[in-house]
């Protein structure tokens, strides 16, 4: 394809993202569904070239920043507390699903080698980080379920990649060793964690010395690809390296970023991740044409593969249900024996957790990377794409309704010791102590009376608000509604002064920034 036409296609894709995302919002659909369906329709527009997705390039471009984003904002305390449950999902569910899919595939196609069956199982077994994020952003879950799904999506790709590599190697060479597979997994995981920890540490030291907002933001934006590529260069898990780096950077960013860096960087990063996440689903949809053509056309695919694919989709869904409910049963058994460190999720929460296994870009990239001539390659490719379509279109659209039906409640053990209001009290009192200690000069004379009064009044008001939150909430909303109205009035007057030539551009930008900060503060306080 001509480079100019490629650039035009990319711009067209971004425009399509905006249109489809807006349509999803208006129709009440998950954006991932609209983007995937829109991409699939665009794939068959006359005149558009067939999109050939390079699987390695897709993984390198999209996976690292999206993994980094998930690791950066994940609740690290809850991640540590639920690490056993996350490991059960990220490793246990992936391996179990891989085995179930391999067995079912072999029963459906007895002539297909076990290695090919295992390869398909490895491809479709890990739920995708991108798809999980897209679904979770649209729903409200209890903290324990949220961290289980977020943690699983961060770590399960490593399990799926190891299984896939060994299945492909077994299919090509005819040799397979379970002991080698387990050993390789631990080497890849530990090596990736060490690489990620080293890069995260270097980033912390570097950011403290750069001293320029834009250099810091640029260095941080490159962090995910640096971790992933370096991990792959040393033949360890680039996924684990990226996640580890993201966990370290996310933990330290509160202390190494200035307020200006954080605001600018967050804005830039949010838009970047939005475009990349949306592009993934568009690309998956655009790949449909090539997948169908490899399978022999819609007629051949529908007549020869539809039934086996439906059976496989049901099998991998039931496998996840079996593992999640089985794990919850084991926890209940341990509770009856007196081991009460972990509490069972319960039937409703287990149902939601089981239904949230949406597949995406990793499944597509692995399927596309199956070598030419590999046994059953066409079926593997079509089945993998069908699993992505099925899980996104079916589970992605119904998960919200299932959560509403389940009426999940936050267990008391998962609630933080302090509410937001109580945290504001602690912060305001600490600020007041600092101001009070420096409000007087060496001779005991008060030199900052207004500042002292301001912080004392704020601390007292916040204590009163925390004690009677429900009483003050309506008045608080009315207060900040008026603040927002005043900000809008000030903004109109500022623009009028600029248009009339009474102030210059520098004054406009400075005062506009002050109004922006005041508006953001009011919106945050009102929420």
Coordinates of C-alpha atoms in Angstrom, one line a residue:
X1 CA 0.0 0.0 0.0
X2 CA 1.2 3.5 -0.8
X3 CA 2.4 5.3 2.3
X4 CA 0.2 8.3 1.6
X5 CA -2.8 6.0 1.3
X6 CA -1.8 4.3 4.5
X7 CA -1.8 7.6 6.3
X8 CA -5.1 8.5 4.8
X9 CA -6.5 5.2 6.0
X10 CA -5.2 5.8 9.6
X11 CA -6.8 9.3 9.6
X12 CA -10.0 7.7 8.3
X13 CA -9.9 5.1 11.1
X14 CA -9.5 7.9 13.8
X15 CA -12.5 9.7 12.3
X16 CA -14.5 6.4 12.3
X17 CA -13.6 6.0 16.0
X18 CA -15.1 9.4 16.9
X19 CA -18.3 8.6 14.9
X20 CA -18.7 5.1 16.3
X21 CA -17.9 6.1 19.8
X22 CA -20.5 8.9 19.6
X23 CA -23.0 6.4 18.1
X24 CA -22.4 3.9 20.9
X25 CA -23.0 6.7 23.5
X26 CA -26.3 7.7 21.9
X27 CA -27.5 4.1 21.5
X28 CA -26.4 3.0 25.0
X29 CA -24.0 0.4 23.7
X30 CA -20.6 -0.5 25.0
X31 CA -18.1 1.4 22.7
X32 CA -16.1 -1.8 22.1
X33 CA -19.2 -3.4 20.5
X34 CA -19.8 -0.4 18.2
X35 CA -16.2 -0.2 17.2
X36 CA -15.9 -3.9 16.5
X37 CA -19.1 -3.9 14.4
X38 CA -18.2 -0.7 12.6
X39 CA -14.8 -2.1 11.7
X40 CA -16.3 -5.3 10.4
X41 CA -18.7 -3.3 8.2
X42 CA -15.9 -1.1 6.9
X43 CA -13.9 -4.1 6.0
X44 CA -16.4 -4.9 3.2
X45 CA -16.8 -1.4 1.8
X46 CA -16.1 -1.6 -1.9
X47 CA -12.8 -0.1 -2.8
X48 CA -11.1 -0.4 0.6
X49 CA -8.1 -2.6 0.5
X50 CA -8.0 -5.8 2.6
X51 CA -6.3 -5.0 5.9
X52 CA -3.4 -7.4 6.7
X53 CA -2.6 -7.1 10.4
X54 CA 1.0 -7.9 11.3
X55 CA 0.5 -9.8 14.6
X56 CA 4.0 -9.0 16.1
X57 CA 3.5 -5.3 15.2
X58 CA 0.1 -5.2 16.7
X59 CA 1.3 -6.6 20.0
X60 CA 4.3 -4.3 20.1
X61 CA 2.3 -1.1 19.3
X62 CA -0.9 -1.6 21.3
X63 CA -0.3 -4.1 24.1
X64 CA 2.5 -2.3 26.1
X65 CA 0.8 1.1 26.6
X66 CA -2.5 -0.5 27.5
X67 CA -0.9 -2.8 30.0
X68 CA 1.1 0.1 31.4
X69 CA -2.1 2.1 31.8
X70 CA -3.8 -0.7 33.7
X71 CA -0.8 -1.2 36.0
X72 CA -0.3 2.5 36.5
X73 CA -3.8 3.1 38.0
X74 CA -4.4 -0.3 39.6
X75 CA -5.0 -0.4 43.4
X76 CA -1.7 -1.9 44.5
X77 CA -2.8 -2.6 48.1
X78 CA -5.8 -4.6 46.9
X79 CA -3.6 -6.3 44.2
X80 CA -1.3 -7.7 46.9
X81 CA -4.2 -8.7 49.1
X82 CA -5.9 -10.7 46.3
X83 CA -2.8 -12.0 44.5
X84 CA -3.7 -15.6 45.1
X85 CA -7.1 -15.1 43.5
X86 CA -5.6 -13.2 40.7
X87 CA -3.0 -15.9 40.1
X88 CA -5.7 -18.5 40.1
X89 CA -7.5 -16.7 37.3
X90 CA -4.4 -15.6 35.4
X91 CA -2.7 -19.0 35.4
X92 CA -5.2 -21.6 36.6
X93 CA -8.2 -20.5 34.4
X94 CA -6.0 -20.1 31.4
X95 CA -4.4 -23.5 31.7
X96 CA -7.8 -25.2 32.5
X97 CA -9.6 -23.5 29.6
X98 CA -6.7 -24.4 27.3
X99 CA -7.0 -28.1 28.2
X100 CA -10.8 -28.1 27.9
X101 CA -10.7 -26.4 24.4
X102 CA -8.0 -28.7 23.3
X103 CA -10.0 -31.8 24.3
X104 CA -13.2 -30.5 22.7
X105 CA -11.4 -29.6 19.5
X106 CA -9.9 -33.1 19.3
X107 CA -13.3 -34.7 19.8
X108 CA -14.7 -32.5 17.0
X109 CA -11.7 -33.1 14.7
X110 CA -10.0 -36.4 15.6
X111 CA -7.6 -36.1 12.7
X112 CA -6.3 -32.8 14.0
X113 CA -3.0 -33.2 16.0
X114 CA -3.1 -32.6 19.7
X115 CA -0.5 -29.7 19.2
X116 CA -2.9 -27.9 16.9
X117 CA -5.8 -28.4 19.4
X118 CA -3.6 -27.1 22.2
X119 CA -2.6 -24.1 20.1
X120 CA -6.2 -23.1 19.6
X121 CA -6.8 -23.5 23.4
X122 CA -3.8 -21.3 24.2
X123 CA -5.0 -18.7 21.7
X124 CA -8.6 -18.3 23.0
X125 CA -8.0 -19.0 26.7
X126 CA -6.7 -15.7 28.1
X127 CA -9.3 -12.9 28.4
X128 CA -7.8 -9.7 26.9
X129 CA -6.6 -6.7 28.9
X130 CA -8.0 -4.2 26.3
X131 CA -11.4 -5.9 26.1
X132 CA -11.6 -6.2 29.9
X133 CA -10.8 -2.5 30.3
X134 CA -13.4 -1.6 27.7
X135 CA -16.1 -3.6 29.6
X136 CA -15.1 -2.5 33.1
X137 CA -15.2 1.2 32.2
X138 CA -18.9 0.8 31.6
X139 CA -19.9 -0.9 34.8
X140 CA -19.7 -0.5 38.6
X141 CA -18.3 -3.5 40.5
X142 CA -17.4 -4.2 44.1
X143 CA -13.7 -3.6 44.8
X144 CA -12.8 -7.3 45.1
X145 CA -14.3 -8.2 41.7
X146 CA -12.8 -5.2 40.1
X147 CA -9.3 -6.0 41.3
X148 CA -9.7 -9.7 40.3
X149 CA -10.6 -8.8 36.8
X150 CA -8.0 -6.0 36.4
X151 CA -5.3 -8.2 37.9
X152 CA -6.2 -11.2 35.7
X153 CA -6.1 -9.1 32.5
X154 CA -2.6 -7.8 33.4
X155 CA -1.0 -11.1 34.0
X156 CA -2.9 -13.8 32.0
X157 CA -1.3 -12.8 28.7
X158 CA 2.0 -14.2 29.9
X159 CA 0.4 -17.6 30.6
X160 CA -1.3 -17.7 27.2
X161 CA 1.8 -16.7 25.3
X162 CA 3.9 -19.5 27.0
X163 CA 1.2 -22.1 26.3
X164 CA 1.0 -20.9 22.7
X165 CA 4.7 -21.0 22.1
X166 CA 5.0 -24.6 23.4
X167 CA 2.0 -25.7 21.4
X168 CA 3.4 -24.3 18.2
X169 CA 6.8 -25.8 18.9
X170 CA 5.2 -29.2 19.6
X171 CA 3.3 -29.0 16.3
X172 CA 6.4 -28.1 14.3
X173 CA 8.9 -30.5 16.0
X174 CA 6.6 -33.1 17.4
X175 CA 8.1 -32.9 20.9
X176 CA 6.5 -31.5 24.1
X177 CA 7.6 -31.5 27.7
X178 CA 5.3 -30.3 30.5
X179 CA 8.3 -29.8 32.8
X180 CA 10.0 -27.6 30.3
X181 CA 6.8 -25.6 29.9
X182 CA 6.4 -25.0 33.6
X183 CA 10.1 -24.1 34.0
X184 CA 10.0 -21.8 31.0
X185 CA 7.0 -20.0 32.5
X186 CA 8.8 -19.3 35.8
X187 CA 12.0 -18.2 34.0
X188 CA 10.0 -15.8 31.7
X189 CA 8.0 -14.4 34.6
X190 CA 10.9 -13.9 37.0
X191 CA 13.1 -12.5 34.3
X192 CA 10.4 -10.1 33.1
X193 CA 9.8 -9.0 36.7
X194 CA 13.5 -8.2 37.2
X195 CA 13.7 -6.3 33.9
X196 CA 10.6 -4.4 34.8
X197 CA 11.8 -3.6 38.3
X198 CA 15.2 -2.3 36.9
X199 CA 13.5 0.0 34.3
X200 CA 11.0 1.3 36.8
X201 CA 13.8 2.2 39.2
X202 CA 15.8 3.9 36.5
X203 CA 12.6 5.9 35.5
X204 CA 12.1 7.1 39.1
X205 CA 15.7 8.3 39.3
X206 CA 15.5 9.9 35.8
X207 CA 12.3 11.8 36.4
X208 CA 13.7 13.3 39.6
X209 CA 16.5 14.8 37.6
X210 CA 14.9 15.9 34.3
X211 CA 13.2 19.0 35.7
X212 CA 11.1 19.7 32.6
X213 CA 7.4 18.8 32.3
X214 CA 7.5 17.8 28.6
X215 CA 10.7 15.8 28.9
X216 CA 9.2 13.9 31.9
X217 CA 5.9 13.2 30.0
X218 CA 7.8 12.1 26.9
X219 CA 10.1 9.7 28.9
X220 CA 7.0 8.3 30.7
X221 CA 5.1 7.8 27.4
X222 CA 8.1 5.7 26.1
X223 CA 8.3 3.7 29.3
X224 CA 5.9 0.9 28.3
X225 CA 7.5 0.1 25.0
X226 CA 11.0 0.3 26.5
X227 CA 10.0 -2.3 29.1
X228 CA 8.3 -4.6 26.6
X229 CA 11.0 -4.5 24.0
X230 CA 13.8 -4.9 26.5
X231 CA 12.0 -7.9 28.1
X232 CA 11.6 -9.5 24.6
X233 CA 15.2 -8.7 23.8
X234 CA 16.4 -10.7 26.8
X235 CA 13.9 -13.5 25.9
X236 CA 11.8 -13.1 29.0
X237 CA 8.2 -12.0 29.4
X238 CA 7.7 -8.5 27.9
X239 CA 4.2 -8.5 29.4
X240 CA 5.4 -9.1 33.0
X241 CA 8.2 -6.5 32.4
X242 CA 5.7 -3.9 31.3
X243 CA 3.3 -4.6 34.2
X244 CA 6.1 -4.5 36.8
X245 CA 7.4 -1.2 35.4
X246 CA 3.9 0.2 35.5
X247 CA 3.3 -0.9 39.1
X248 CA 6.5 0.8 40.2
X249 CA 6.0 4.0 38.2
X250 CA 2.4 4.2 39.3
X251 CA 3.4 3.9 42.9
X252 CA 6.1 6.6 42.7
X253 CA 4.4 9.1 40.4
X254 CA 2.6 10.7 43.4
X255 CA 5.9 11.8 44.8
X256 CA 8.0 12.5 41.6
X257 CA 5.5 14.4 39.5
X258 CA 4.6 18.0 40.1
X259 CA 1.0 19.1 39.9
X260 CA 1.6 20.6 36.4
X261 CA 3.3 17.5 35.1
X262 CA 0.5 15.3 36.4
X263 CA -2.3 17.4 34.9
X264 CA -0.6 17.7 31.5
X265 CA 0.7 14.1 31.4
X266 CA -2.7 12.6 32.5
X267 CA -4.5 14.6 29.7
X268 CA -2.0 13.5 27.1
X269 CA -1.9 9.9 28.2
X270 CA -5.7 9.6 28.5
X271 CA -6.2 10.7 24.9
X272 CA -3.4 8.4 23.7
X273 CA -4.9 5.4 25.4
X274 CA -8.4 6.2 24.2
X275 CA -7.2 6.3 20.6
X276 CA -5.1 3.1 20.9
X277 CA -7.8 1.2 22.7
X278 CA -10.4 2.2 20.2
X279 CA -8.0 1.4 17.3
X280 CA -7.6 -2.2 18.5
X281 CA -11.3 -2.9 18.1
X282 CA -11.5 -1.2 14.7
X283 CA -8.5 -3.3 13.6
X284 CA -10.1 -6.5 14.8
X285 CA -13.3 -5.6 12.8
X286 CA -11.3 -4.7 9.7
X287 CA -9.5 -8.0 9.9
X288 CA -12.8 -9.9 9.4
X289 CA -12.5 -9.7 5.6
X290 CA -9.1 -11.4 5.5
X291 CA -10.1 -14.0 8.0
X292 CA -13.2 -14.9 6.0
X293 CA -11.2 -15.0 2.8
X294 CA -8.7 -17.4 4.3
X295 CA -11.5 -19.6 5.4
X296 CA -12.9 -19.9 1.9
X297 CA -15.7 -17.3 2.1
X298 CA -18.8 -16.8 4.1
X299 CA -20.5 -19.8 2.6
X300 CA -17.7 -22.3 3.4
X301 CA -17.2 -20.8 6.9
X302 CA -20.9 -21.0 7.7
X303 CA -21.4 -24.5 6.3
X304 CA -18.3 -26.3 7.6
X305 CA -17.2 -24.3 10.7
X306 CA -20.3 -22.7 12.3
X307 CA -21.3 -25.7 14.5
X308 CA -17.8 -26.6 15.7
X309 CA -17.1 -23.0 16.6
X310 CA -20.4 -22.7 18.5
X311 CA -19.5 -25.8 20.5
X312 CA -16.0 -24.4 21.2
X313 CA -17.5 -21.0 22.3
X314 CA -19.8 -22.8 24.7
X315 CA -17.0 -25.0 26.0
X316 CA -14.6 -22.2 26.8
X317 CA -17.4 -20.3 28.5
X318 CA -18.3 -23.3 30.6
X319 CA -14.7 -23.9 31.4
X320 CA -14.4 -20.5 33.0
X321 CA -17.6 -21.0 34.9
X322 CA -16.3 -24.4 36.2
X323 CA -13.0 -22.9 37.3
X324 CA -14.5 -19.9 39.1
X325 CA -17.3 -21.8 40.8
X326 CA -14.9 -24.6 41.6
X327 CA -12.4 -22.2 43.2
X328 CA -15.2 -20.6 45.3
X329 CA -16.3 -24.1 46.4
X330 CA -12.7 -24.8 47.5
X331 CA -12.7 -21.6 49.5
X332 CA -15.9 -22.6 51.2
X333 CA -14.5 -26.0 52.0
X334 CA -11.4 -24.4 53.7
X335 CA -13.7 -22.0 55.6
X336 CA -15.6 -25.0 57.0
X337 CA -12.2 -26.5 58.1
X338 CA -11.3 -23.3 60.0
X339 CA -9.1 -21.6 57.4
X340 CA -10.9 -18.2 57.0
X341 CA -8.2 -16.0 55.4
X342 CA -10.3 -15.8 52.2
X343 CA -14.0 -15.5 51.9
X344 CA -16.0 -17.0 49.1
X345 CA -17.4 -14.7 46.4
X346 CA -20.9 -16.2 46.4
X347 CA -23.0 -17.3 43.5
X348 CA -23.9 -13.9 42.1
X349 CA -20.3 -12.5 42.2
X350 CA -19.0 -15.8 40.7
X351 CA -21.5 -15.5 37.9
X352 CA -20.4 -12.0 37.0
X353 CA -16.7 -13.0 37.2
X354 CA -17.3 -16.0 35.0
X355 CA -19.2 -14.0 32.4
X356 CA -16.6 -11.2 32.2
X357 CA -14.0 -13.3 30.2
X358 CA -13.9 -11.2 27.0
X359 CA -11.3 -11.9 24.3
X360 CA -9.6 -9.4 22.1
X361 CA -6.4 -8.3 20.5
X362 CA -4.0 -10.9 22.0
X363 CA -6.2 -13.7 20.7
X364 CA -6.3 -12.2 17.2
X365 CA -2.5 -11.5 17.2
X366 CA -1.7 -15.1 18.3
X367 CA -4.1 -16.6 15.8
X368 CA -2.5 -14.5 12.9
X369 CA 1.0 -15.6 14.0
X370 CA 0.3 -19.3 13.5
X371 CA 2.8 -20.4 10.9
X372 CA 1.7 -21.1 7.4
X373 CA 1.3 -24.8 6.8
X374 CA 0.5 -25.5 10.5
X375 CA -2.2 -28.2 10.9
X376 CA -5.7 -26.7 11.0
X377 CA -4.5 -23.1 10.6
X378 CA -7.6 -21.9 8.7
X379 CA -9.9 -23.3 11.3
X380 CA -7.8 -21.9 14.2
X381 CA -7.9 -18.4 12.6
X382 CA -11.7 -18.4 12.0
X383 CA -12.5 -20.0 15.4
X384 CA -10.3 -17.4 17.2
X385 CA -12.0 -14.5 15.4
X386 CA -15.4 -16.0 16.1
X387 CA -14.5 -16.2 19.8
X388 CA -13.6 -12.5 19.9
X389 CA -16.8 -11.6 18.1
X390 CA -18.9 -13.8 20.4
X391 CA -17.5 -12.7 23.7
X392 CA -17.4 -9.0 22.8
X393 CA -20.9 -8.9 21.2
X394 CA -22.6 -11.2 23.6
X395 CA -20.8 -10.9 27.0
X396 CA -19.8 -7.3 26.4
X397 CA -23.4 -6.2 25.8
X398 CA -25.0 -8.2 28.6
X399 CA -22.5 -7.9 31.4
X400 CA -24.0 -4.6 32.6
X401 CA -27.5 -6.2 32.8
X402 CA -26.1 -9.2 34.7
X403 CA -24.4 -6.9 37.2
X404 CA -27.6 -5.0 37.7
X405 CA -29.5 -8.3 38.2
X406 CA -26.9 -9.6 40.6
X407 CA -27.3 -6.6 42.9
X408 CA -23.7 -7.0 44.2
X409 CA -22.8 -5.3 47.5
X410 CA -19.5 -4.2 48.8
X411 CA -18.4 -6.5 51.7
X412 CA -17.4 -4.6 54.8
X413 CA -13.9 -6.1 54.7
X414 CA -13.3 -4.5 51.3
X415 CA -14.2 -1.0 52.4
X416 CA -11.3 1.4 53.3
X417 CA -11.0 2.4 56.9
X418 CA -11.6 6.1 56.0
X419 CA -14.2 7.6 53.8
X420 CA -13.3 10.4 51.4
X421 CA -14.7 13.0 53.8
X422 CA -12.7 11.6 56.7
X423 CA -9.5 11.7 54.5
X424 CA -10.3 15.3 53.7
X425 CA -10.5 16.0 57.5
X426 CA -7.1 14.4 58.1
X427 CA -5.6 16.4 55.2
X428 CA -7.2 19.7 56.2
X429 CA -6.0 19.3 59.9
X430 CA -2.5 18.5 58.8
X431 CA -2.5 21.6 56.6
X432 CA -3.8 23.7 59.4
X433 CA -1.0 22.5 61.8
X434 CA 1.6 23.5 59.2
X435 CA 0.1 27.0 58.7
X436 CA -0.4 27.5 62.4
X437 CA 3.3 26.6 63.2
X438 CA 4.5 29.2 60.7
X439 CA 1.9 31.9 61.2
X440 CA 4.0 33.6 63.9
X441 CA 7.4 35.1 63.7
X442 CA 10.3 34.5 66.1
X443 CA 8.9 37.0 68.6
X444 CA 5.5 35.4 68.7
X445 CA 3.8 38.1 66.5
X446 CA 1.1 36.9 64.2
X447 CA 2.2 37.6 60.6
X448 CA -0.2 35.5 58.6
X449 CA -3.6 36.2 60.2
X450 CA -5.7 35.8 57.1
X451 CA -4.0 32.5 56.1
X452 CA -4.4 31.1 59.6
X453 CA -8.0 32.1 59.7
X454 CA -8.6 30.6 56.2
X455 CA -7.1 27.2 57.1
X456 CA -8.7 27.1 60.5
X457 CA -12.1 27.8 59.0
X458 CA -11.6 25.2 56.3
X459 CA -10.5 22.5 58.9
X460 CA -13.6 23.2 61.0
X461 CA -16.0 23.2 58.1
X462 CA -14.6 19.9 56.8
X463 CA -15.0 18.2 60.2
X464 CA -18.6 19.4 60.4
X465 CA -19.2 18.3 56.8
X466 CA -17.8 14.8 57.4
X467 CA -20.1 14.4 60.4
X468 CA -23.2 15.5 58.5
X469 CA -22.5 14.6 54.9
X470 CA -26.1 13.8 53.9
X471 CA -27.3 17.1 55.3
X472 CA -24.8 19.2 53.5
X473 CA -24.7 17.4 50.1
X474 CA -27.7 19.4 48.5
X475 CA -26.2 22.7 49.7
X476 CA -22.8 21.7 48.4
X477 CA -24.1 20.9 45.0
X478 CA -26.0 24.2 44.9
X479 CA -22.8 26.0 46.0
X480 CA -20.6 24.5 43.3
X481 CA -23.3 24.9 40.6
X482 CA -23.2 28.7 41.4
X483 CA -19.3 28.6 41.3
X484 CA -19.5 26.9 37.8
X485 CA -22.0 29.6 36.7
X486 CA -19.7 32.3 37.9
X487 CA -16.7 30.7 36.2
X488 CA -18.7 30.6 32.9
X489 CA -19.6 34.3 33.3
X490 CA -16.0 35.2 34.0
X491 CA -14.9 33.2 30.9
X492 CA -17.4 35.1 28.7
X493 CA -16.1 38.4 30.0
X494 CA -12.5 37.4 29.5
X495 CA -13.2 36.4 25.9
X496 CA -15.1 39.7 25.3
X497 CA -12.1 41.7 26.6
X498 CA -9.8 39.8 24.3
X499 CA -12.0 40.1 21.3
X500 CA -12.3 43.9 22.0
X501 CA -8.6 44.2 22.0
X502 CA -8.4 45.3 25.6
X503 CA -6.1 42.5 26.8
X504 CA -3.4 40.6 24.9
X505 CA -3.0 36.9 24.3
X506 CA -0.7 36.4 27.3
X507 CA -3.2 37.8 29.7
X508 CA -6.0 35.7 28.1
X509 CA -4.1 32.5 28.5
X510 CA -3.0 33.2 32.1
X511 CA -6.5 34.1 33.3
X512 CA -8.1 31.3 31.3
X513 CA -5.8 28.8 33.0
X514 CA -7.0 30.1 36.4
X515 CA -10.6 29.7 35.4
X516 CA -9.9 26.2 34.1
X517 CA -8.4 25.2 37.4
X518 CA -11.3 26.7 39.3
X519 CA -13.8 24.9 37.1
X520 CA -12.0 21.5 37.5
X521 CA -11.9 22.0 41.3
X522 CA -15.6 22.8 41.4
X523 CA -16.5 19.8 39.3
X524 CA -14.4 17.5 41.4
X525 CA -15.8 18.8 44.6
X526 CA -19.4 18.5 43.4
X527 CA -18.8 14.9 42.3

